[in-house]
PDB file of C-alpha atoms in Angstrom:
ATOM      1  CA  UNK A 130     -17.508   5.339   0.722  1.00 44.00           C
ATOM      2  CA  UNK A 131     -16.505   8.166  -1.591  1.00 47.00           C
ATOM      3  CA  UNK A 132     -15.817   7.285  -5.229  1.00 46.00           C
ATOM      4  CA  UNK A 133     -13.032   8.807  -7.296  1.00 50.00           C
ATOM      5  CA  UNK A 134     -15.632  10.953  -9.113  1.00 49.00           C
ATOM      6  CA  UNK A 135     -16.818  12.241  -5.744  1.00 49.00           C
ATOM      7  CA  UNK A 136     -13.237  13.188  -4.895  1.00 56.00           C
ATOM      8  CA  UNK A 137     -12.817  15.237  -8.064  1.00 57.00           C
ATOM      9  CA  UNK A 138     -15.939  17.182  -7.142  1.00 58.00           C
ATOM     10  CA  UNK A 139     -14.554  17.787  -3.645  1.00 57.00           C
ATOM     11  CA  UNK A 140     -11.148  19.119  -4.690  1.00 61.00           C
ATOM     12  CA  UNK A 141     -12.093  22.799  -4.686  1.00 62.00           C
ATOM     13  CA  UNK A 142     -13.858  22.386  -1.355  1.00 57.00           C
ATOM     14  CA  UNK A 143     -10.873  20.580   0.131  1.00 60.00           C
ATOM     15  CA  UNK A 144      -8.531  23.382  -0.908  1.00 59.00           C
ATOM     16  CA  UNK A 145     -10.741  26.263   0.154  1.00 59.00           C
ATOM     17  CA  UNK A 146     -11.996  24.671   3.367  1.00 60.00           C
ATOM     18  CA  UNK A 147      -9.427  22.069   4.413  1.00 55.00           C
ATOM     19  CA  UNK A 148     -10.980  21.580   7.829  1.00 57.00           C
ATOM     20  CA  UNK A 149     -14.649  21.629   6.801  1.00 59.00           C
ATOM     21  CA  UNK A 150     -17.297  18.941   7.216  1.00 64.00           C
ATOM     22  CA  UNK A 151     -16.758  18.130   3.539  1.00 69.00           C
ATOM     23  CA  UNK A 152     -13.072  17.476   4.204  1.00 76.00           C
ATOM     24  CA  UNK A 153     -13.958  15.247   7.153  1.00 79.00           C
ATOM     25  CA  UNK A 154     -16.302  13.214   4.954  1.00 81.00           C
ATOM     26  CA  UNK A 155     -13.600  12.613   2.366  1.00 83.00           C
ATOM     27  CA  UNK A 156     -10.929  11.515   4.862  1.00 87.00           C
ATOM     28  CA  UNK A 157     -13.250   9.263   6.880  1.00 91.00           C
ATOM     29  CA  UNK A 158     -12.655   6.171   4.663  1.00 93.00           C
ATOM     30  CA  UNK A 159      -8.888   6.560   5.219  1.00 94.00           C
ATOM     31  CA  UNK A 160      -9.452   6.956   8.951  1.00 95.00           C
ATOM     32  CA  UNK A 161     -11.464   3.732   8.854  1.00 96.00           C
ATOM     33  CA  UNK A 162      -8.583   1.976   7.078  1.00 96.00           C
ATOM     34  CA  UNK A 163      -6.234   3.200   9.804  1.00 95.00           C
ATOM     35  CA  UNK A 164      -8.446   1.887  12.608  1.00 96.00           C
ATOM     36  CA  UNK A 165      -8.789  -1.483  10.892  1.00 96.00           C
ATOM     37  CA  UNK A 166      -5.112  -1.930  10.012  1.00 96.00           C
ATOM     38  CA  UNK A 167      -3.987  -0.766  13.457  1.00 95.00           C
ATOM     39  CA  UNK A 168      -6.291  -3.331  15.031  1.00 95.00           C
ATOM     40  CA  UNK A 169      -4.787  -6.082  12.899  1.00 96.00           C
ATOM     41  CA  UNK A 170      -1.233  -5.119  13.814  1.00 96.00           C
ATOM     42  CA  UNK A 171      -0.357  -3.922  10.310  1.00 96.00           C
ATOM     43  CA  UNK A 172       0.057  -0.213  11.147  1.00 94.00           C
ATOM     44  CA  UNK A 173       1.398   0.191  14.678  1.00 93.00           C
ATOM     45  CA  UNK A 174       3.682   2.759  16.297  1.00 90.00           C
ATOM     46  CA  UNK A 175       2.756   5.560  13.830  1.00 85.00           C
ATOM     47  CA  UNK A 176       4.054   3.384  10.946  1.00 90.00           C
ATOM     48  CA  UNK A 177       2.381   3.148   7.515  1.00 93.00           C
ATOM     49  CA  UNK A 178       0.847   5.731   5.228  1.00 94.00           C
ATOM     50  CA  UNK A 179      -2.275   5.858   3.086  1.00 96.00           C
ATOM     51  CA  UNK A 180      -3.326   8.008   0.145  1.00 95.00           C
ATOM     52  CA  UNK A 181      -6.187   8.637  -2.254  1.00 95.00           C
ATOM     53  CA  UNK A 182      -5.802  10.299  -5.652  1.00 94.00           C
ATOM     54  CA  UNK A 183      -7.802  13.519  -5.893  1.00 91.00           C
ATOM     55  CA  UNK A 184      -6.915  14.363  -9.512  1.00 90.00           C
ATOM     56  CA  UNK A 185      -4.572  12.916 -12.113  1.00 91.00           C
ATOM     57  CA  UNK A 186      -4.193  16.121 -14.149  1.00 90.00           C
ATOM     58  CA  UNK A 187      -2.652  17.820 -12.305  1.00 90.00           C
ATOM     59  CA  UNK A 188      -1.587  14.977 -10.041  1.00 93.00           C
ATOM     60  CA  UNK A 189      -2.745  15.651  -6.482  1.00 93.00           C
ATOM     61  CA  UNK A 190      -3.009  13.197  -3.606  1.00 94.00           C
ATOM     62  CA  UNK A 191      -4.621  13.242  -0.191  1.00 93.00           C
ATOM     63  CA  UNK A 192      -2.137  11.469   2.118  1.00 94.00           C
ATOM     64  CA  UNK A 193      -1.642  10.837   5.819  1.00 94.00           C
ATOM     65  CA  UNK A 194       0.632  13.265   7.613  1.00 91.00           C
ATOM     66  CA  UNK A 195       3.945  12.149   9.079  1.00 87.00           C
ATOM     67  CA  UNK A 196       4.201  10.528  12.519  1.00 87.00           C
ATOM     68  CA  UNK A 197       0.498   9.995  13.206  1.00 90.00           C
ATOM     69  CA  UNK A 198      -1.064   7.111  15.116  1.00 90.00           C
ATOM     70  CA  UNK A 199      -3.025   5.291  12.403  1.00 93.00           C
ATOM     71  CA  UNK A 200      -5.509   3.917  14.907  1.00 92.00           C
ATOM     72  CA  UNK A 201      -6.519   7.447  15.951  1.00 93.00           C
ATOM     73  CA  UNK A 202      -6.340   9.573  12.813  1.00 93.00           C
ATOM     74  CA  UNK A 203      -8.277  12.852  12.838  1.00 89.00           C
ATOM     75  CA  UNK A 204      -9.210  15.232  10.038  1.00 87.00           C
ATOM     76  CA  UNK A 205      -6.109  17.256  10.925  1.00 87.00           C
ATOM     77  CA  UNK A 206      -3.819  14.345  10.074  1.00 90.00           C
ATOM     78  CA  UNK A 207      -3.984  14.584   6.278  1.00 91.00           C
ATOM     79  CA  UNK A 208      -2.151  16.614   3.636  1.00 90.00           C
ATOM     80  CA  UNK A 209      -2.898  17.455  -0.006  1.00 91.00           C
ATOM     81  CA  UNK A 210       0.291  17.099  -2.069  1.00 93.00           C
ATOM     82  CA  UNK A 211       1.227  17.661  -5.700  1.00 92.00           C
ATOM     83  CA  UNK A 212       3.302  15.698  -8.199  1.00 92.00           C
ATOM     84  CA  UNK A 213       6.530  16.760  -6.463  1.00 91.00           C
ATOM     85  CA  UNK A 214       5.326  15.379  -3.141  1.00 90.00           C
ATOM     86  CA  UNK A 215       5.103  18.832  -1.559  1.00 88.00           C
ATOM     87  CA  UNK A 216       1.947  20.234   0.092  1.00 87.00           C
ATOM     88  CA  UNK A 217      -0.164  22.379  -2.241  1.00 86.00           C
ATOM     89  CA  UNK A 218      -1.671  24.434   0.594  1.00 81.00           C
ATOM     90  CA  UNK A 219      -0.165  26.548   3.358  1.00 78.00           C
ATOM     91  CA  UNK A 220      -0.407  25.588   7.012  1.00 78.00           C
ATOM     92  CA  UNK A 221      -0.735  21.872   6.391  1.00 82.00           C
ATOM     93  CA  UNK A 222       1.012  19.265   8.569  1.00 82.00           C
ATOM     94  CA  UNK A 223       4.186  17.615   7.301  1.00 83.00           C
ATOM     95  CA  UNK A 224       3.520  14.872   4.769  1.00 84.00           C
ATOM     96  CA  UNK A 225       4.925  11.365   5.144  1.00 80.00           C
ATOM     97  CA  UNK A 226       8.585  10.871   4.256  1.00 79.00           C
ATOM     98  CA  UNK A 227       7.437   8.246   1.762  1.00 91.00           C
ATOM     99  CA  UNK A 228       5.072  10.516  -0.159  1.00 94.00           C
ATOM    100  CA  UNK A 229       7.211  10.289  -3.298  1.00 94.00           C
ATOM    101  CA  UNK A 230       6.646   6.524  -3.447  1.00 95.00           C
ATOM    102  CA  UNK A 231       2.901   7.141  -3.549  1.00 96.00           C
ATOM    103  CA  UNK A 232       3.413   9.682  -6.323  1.00 96.00           C
ATOM    104  CA  UNK A 233       5.490   7.254  -8.400  1.00 95.00           C
ATOM    105  CA  UNK A 234       2.963   4.450  -8.011  1.00 96.00           C
ATOM    106  CA  UNK A 235       0.059   6.669  -9.043  1.00 96.00           C
ATOM    107  CA  UNK A 236       2.058   8.166 -11.904  1.00 94.00           C
ATOM    108  CA  UNK A 237       2.800   4.740 -13.401  1.00 94.00           C
ATOM    109  CA  UNK A 238      -0.398   2.846 -12.592  1.00 94.00           C
ATOM    110  CA  UNK A 239      -3.111   5.496 -12.502  1.00 94.00           C
ATOM    111  CA  UNK A 240      -4.088   4.147  -9.082  1.00 96.00           C
ATOM    112  CA  UNK A 241      -6.938   5.713  -7.165  1.00 95.00           C
ATOM    113  CA  UNK A 242      -5.394   4.733  -3.840  1.00 97.00           C
ATOM    114  CA  UNK A 243      -2.053   3.555  -2.422  1.00 97.00           C
ATOM    115  CA  UNK A 244      -1.737   1.851   0.970  1.00 98.00           C
ATOM    116  CA  UNK A 245       1.465   1.023   2.867  1.00 97.00           C
ATOM    117  CA  UNK A 246       1.606  -1.372   5.841  1.00 96.00           C
ATOM    118  CA  UNK A 247       4.262  -2.614   8.278  1.00 95.00           C
ATOM    119  CA  UNK A 248       3.102  -6.080   9.314  1.00 96.00           C
ATOM    120  CA  UNK A 249       5.202  -8.685  11.106  1.00 96.00           C
ATOM    121  CA  UNK A 250       4.787 -11.282   8.364  1.00 96.00           C
ATOM    122  CA  UNK A 251       5.393  -8.831   5.529  1.00 96.00           C
ATOM    123  CA  UNK A 252       8.576  -7.643   7.208  1.00 96.00           C
ATOM    124  CA  UNK A 253       9.872 -11.179   7.792  1.00 96.00           C
ATOM    125  CA  UNK A 254       9.022 -12.361   4.277  1.00 97.00           C
ATOM    126  CA  UNK A 255      10.702  -9.302   2.753  1.00 97.00           C
ATOM    127  CA  UNK A 256      13.981 -10.247   4.439  1.00 97.00           C
ATOM    128  CA  UNK A 257      13.799 -14.020   3.985  1.00 96.00           C
ATOM    129  CA  UNK A 258      13.226 -13.802   0.225  1.00 97.00           C
ATOM    130  CA  UNK A 259      15.250 -10.694  -0.586  1.00 97.00           C
ATOM    131  CA  UNK A 260      18.156 -12.660  -2.065  1.00 96.00           C
ATOM    132  CA  UNK A 261      15.722 -14.176  -4.596  1.00 96.00           C
ATOM    133  CA  UNK A 262      14.517 -10.711  -5.607  1.00 96.00           C
ATOM    134  CA  UNK A 263      10.976 -11.482  -4.590  1.00 97.00           C
ATOM    135  CA  UNK A 264       8.556 -14.215  -3.618  1.00 97.00           C
ATOM    136  CA  UNK A 265       6.313 -16.380  -5.807  1.00 96.00           C
ATOM    137  CA  UNK A 266       2.965 -17.332  -4.266  1.00 96.00           C
ATOM    138  CA  UNK A 267       0.754 -19.822  -6.097  1.00 95.00           C
ATOM    139  CA  UNK A 268      -2.086 -22.266  -5.707  1.00 95.00           C
ATOM    140  CA  UNK A 269      -4.095 -20.414  -3.066  1.00 96.00           C
ATOM    141  CA  UNK A 270      -7.789 -19.594  -3.473  1.00 96.00           C
ATOM    142  CA  UNK A 271      -7.239 -16.191  -1.843  1.00 96.00           C
ATOM    143  CA  UNK A 272      -5.241 -15.087  -4.883  1.00 96.00           C
ATOM    144  CA  UNK A 273      -8.612 -14.507  -6.555  1.00 96.00           C
ATOM    145  CA  UNK A 274      -9.076 -11.493  -4.301  1.00 95.00           C
ATOM    146  CA  UNK A 275      -6.461  -9.631  -6.351  1.00 96.00           C
ATOM    147  CA  UNK A 276      -7.865  -7.558  -9.206  1.00 92.00           C
ATOM    148  CA  UNK A 277      -7.881  -9.446 -12.513  1.00 90.00           C
ATOM    149  CA  UNK A 278      -7.119 -12.909 -11.078  1.00 91.00           C
ATOM    150  CA  UNK A 279      -9.891 -15.461 -11.522  1.00 92.00           C
ATOM    151  CA  UNK A 280      -8.287 -18.776 -10.566  1.00 92.00           C
ATOM    152  CA  UNK A 281      -6.167 -20.255  -7.794  1.00 94.00           C
ATOM    153  CA  UNK A 282      -3.962 -21.703 -10.548  1.00 91.00           C
ATOM    154  CA  UNK A 283      -1.990 -18.471 -10.606  1.00 90.00           C
ATOM    155  CA  UNK A 284       1.640 -17.711  -9.824  1.00 93.00           C
ATOM    156  CA  UNK A 285       1.854 -14.285  -8.215  1.00 94.00           C
ATOM    157  CA  UNK A 286       5.286 -12.646  -8.048  1.00 95.00           C
ATOM    158  CA  UNK A 287       5.850 -10.014  -5.361  1.00 97.00           C
ATOM    159  CA  UNK A 288       9.070  -8.108  -5.967  1.00 97.00           C
ATOM    160  CA  UNK A 289      11.267  -7.007  -3.049  1.00 97.00           C
ATOM    161  CA  UNK A 290      13.282  -3.761  -3.098  1.00 96.00           C
ATOM    162  CA  UNK A 291      16.183  -2.911  -0.805  1.00 96.00           C
ATOM    163  CA  UNK A 292      15.255  -0.401   1.881  1.00 95.00           C
ATOM    164  CA  UNK A 293      16.771   3.086   1.981  1.00 92.00           C
ATOM    165  CA  UNK A 294      16.438   6.195   4.112  1.00 91.00           C
ATOM    166  CA  UNK A 295      16.922   8.237   0.945  1.00 90.00           C
ATOM    167  CA  UNK A 296      13.310   8.343  -0.208  1.00 89.00           C
ATOM    168  CA  UNK A 297      14.134  10.297  -3.359  1.00 89.00           C
ATOM    169  CA  UNK A 298      16.551   7.590  -4.488  1.00 92.00           C
ATOM    170  CA  UNK A 299      14.222   4.745  -3.488  1.00 93.00           C
ATOM    171  CA  UNK A 300      11.308   6.395  -5.280  1.00 91.00           C
ATOM    172  CA  UNK A 301      13.429   6.875  -8.400  1.00 91.00           C
ATOM    173  CA  UNK A 302      14.454   3.219  -8.330  1.00 92.00           C
ATOM    174  CA  UNK A 303      10.869   2.025  -7.882  1.00 93.00           C
ATOM    175  CA  UNK A 304       9.697   4.393 -10.624  1.00 91.00           C
ATOM    176  CA  UNK A 305      12.288   3.039 -13.078  1.00 92.00           C
ATOM    177  CA  UNK A 306      11.174  -0.508 -12.320  1.00 93.00           C
ATOM    178  CA  UNK A 307       7.494   0.370 -12.748  1.00 92.00           C
ATOM    179  CA  UNK A 308       8.259   1.925 -16.128  1.00 91.00           C
ATOM    180  CA  UNK A 309       9.319  -1.512 -17.423  1.00 90.00           C
ATOM    181  CA  UNK A 310       6.111  -2.499 -19.222  1.00 84.00           C
ATOM    182  CA  UNK A 311       7.571  -5.860 -20.254  1.00 88.00           C
ATOM    183  CA  UNK A 312       7.637  -6.894 -16.589  1.00 89.00           C
ATOM    184  CA  UNK A 313       4.853  -4.863 -15.001  1.00 86.00           C
ATOM    185  CA  UNK A 314       4.557  -4.628 -11.245  1.00 90.00           C
ATOM    186  CA  UNK A 315       0.967  -5.451 -10.356  1.00 93.00           C
ATOM    187  CA  UNK A 316      -0.959  -5.211  -7.090  1.00 96.00           C
ATOM    188  CA  UNK A 317       2.006  -4.547  -4.791  1.00 96.00           C
ATOM    189  CA  UNK A 318       5.647  -4.907  -3.796  1.00 97.00           C
ATOM    190  CA  UNK A 319       7.702  -5.308  -0.610  1.00 98.00           C
ATOM    191  CA  UNK A 320      10.558  -3.209   0.728  1.00 97.00           C
ATOM    192  CA  UNK A 321      13.137  -5.244   2.642  1.00 97.00           C
ATOM    193  CA  UNK A 322      12.738  -5.177   6.433  1.00 95.00           C
ATOM    194  CA  UNK A 323      10.160  -2.467   5.941  1.00 94.00           C
ATOM    195  CA  UNK A 324       6.748  -3.388   4.590  1.00 95.00           C
ATOM    196  CA  UNK A 325       4.189  -3.688   1.812  1.00 97.00           C
ATOM    197  CA  UNK A 326       3.031  -1.170  -0.785  1.00 97.00           C
ATOM    198  CA  UNK A 327      -0.282  -1.954  -2.459  1.00 97.00           C
ATOM    199  CA  UNK A 328      -2.587  -0.038  -4.778  1.00 97.00           C
ATOM    200  CA  UNK A 329      -5.821  -0.242  -6.717  1.00 96.00           C
ATOM    201  CA  UNK A 330      -8.222   1.802  -8.838  1.00 95.00           C
ATOM    202  CA  UNK A 331     -10.087   2.764  -5.654  1.00 95.00           C
ATOM    203  CA  UNK A 332      -9.515   2.747  -1.909  1.00 96.00           C
ATOM    204  CA  UNK A 333     -11.841  -0.233  -1.574  1.00 96.00           C
ATOM    205  CA  UNK A 334      -9.793  -2.319  -4.023  1.00 97.00           C
ATOM    206  CA  UNK A 335      -6.447  -1.245  -2.533  1.00 97.00           C
ATOM    207  CA  UNK A 336      -7.723  -2.194   0.913  1.00 97.00           C
ATOM    208  CA  UNK A 337      -8.763  -5.612  -0.362  1.00 97.00           C
ATOM    209  CA  UNK A 338      -5.325  -6.104  -1.903  1.00 98.00           C
ATOM    210  CA  UNK A 339      -3.678  -5.395   1.458  1.00 98.00           C
ATOM    211  CA  UNK A 340      -5.930  -7.919   3.180  1.00 97.00           C
ATOM    212  CA  UNK A 341      -5.266 -10.603   0.555  1.00 97.00           C
ATOM    213  CA  UNK A 342      -1.496 -10.122   0.422  1.00 98.00           C
ATOM    214  CA  UNK A 343      -1.089  -9.916   4.191  1.00 97.00           C
ATOM    215  CA  UNK A 344      -3.086 -13.163   4.493  1.00 97.00           C
ATOM    216  CA  UNK A 345      -0.825 -14.838   1.941  1.00 97.00           C
ATOM    217  CA  UNK A 346       2.362 -13.598   3.619  1.00 97.00           C
ATOM    218  CA  UNK A 347       1.185 -15.120   6.891  1.00 96.00           C
ATOM    219  CA  UNK A 348       0.330 -18.409   5.163  1.00 96.00           C
ATOM    220  CA  UNK A 349       3.838 -18.563   3.658  1.00 95.00           C
ATOM    221  CA  UNK A 350       5.462 -17.668   6.963  1.00 94.00           C
ATOM    222  CA  UNK A 351       3.496 -20.207   8.981  1.00 93.00           C
ATOM    223  CA  UNK A 352       4.208 -22.901   6.392  1.00 92.00           C
ATOM    224  CA  UNK A 353       7.924 -22.223   6.838  1.00 90.00           C
ATOM    225  CA  UNK A 354       7.461 -22.540  10.603  1.00 86.00           C
ATOM    226  CA  UNK A 355       5.679 -25.871  10.192  1.00 85.00           C
ATOM    227  CA  UNK A 356       8.413 -27.198   7.924  1.00 79.00           C
ATOM    228  CA  UNK A 357      10.660 -27.838  10.942  1.00 74.00           C
ATOM    229  CA  UNK A 358       8.093 -30.009  12.732  1.00 75.00           C
ATOM    230  CA  UNK A 359       5.814 -31.510  10.066  1.00 68.00           C
ATOM    231  CA  UNK A 360       6.981 -34.253   7.658  1.00 68.00           C
ATOM    232  CA  UNK A 361       7.661 -32.944   4.151  1.00 66.00           C
ATOM    233  CA  UNK A 362       5.138 -35.317   2.523  1.00 66.00           C
ATOM    234  CA  UNK A 363       2.370 -33.851   4.715  1.00 63.00           C
ATOM    235  CA  UNK A 364       3.167 -30.259   3.700  1.00 59.00           C
ATOM    236  CA  UNK A 365       3.001 -31.275   0.032  1.00 64.00           C
ATOM    237  CA  UNK A 366      -0.473 -32.803   0.355  1.00 52.00           C
TER     238      UNK A 366
END
């Protein structure tokens, strides 16, 4: 897997030869993410988008193009965009409508990768807990898979934002929230009836965060299902 240092070294090659073997090598880890997430039902029907940060100064991202089947991504299905979310090269495919959300996340967190999924459980949880503003998940061993968490005795808050088709407005809203250092958003957030956004210092870490959070969303959802058939004292054991 390419490291962020490798990506910086590739930037000039990516721009001068955007369909070269070097480009294919850089996008292969994102293609692998797409195959995996598609297989798990987290990125179906051309949903989702994935990015890696090429450089922070100036800010440039490599991101999946709009409307592509994530289980069958090719080297032609990626775009290099700048801080304004627009492609930096001519003759590139259209970038995802949600590119600005990736830009805001990287701008505020310094993330090396941002991944967005549309799972069944994430979508359901985002609607069920929207009125509370988010969902608190605690006591599970799998929480230790999130960067910086070393014990199951952790209360993880996942904030939920209202969905919007106006990506500029939604990105601005998310950016304002991420700028609040007194209540930092860490690891990820949900968008109501939409899906999960997760990030990390590298693609490998961001991918792990998706796997952990999607696991936890399913645990919460299945526990709610069981609540109607299993005695309350059993669920609390």
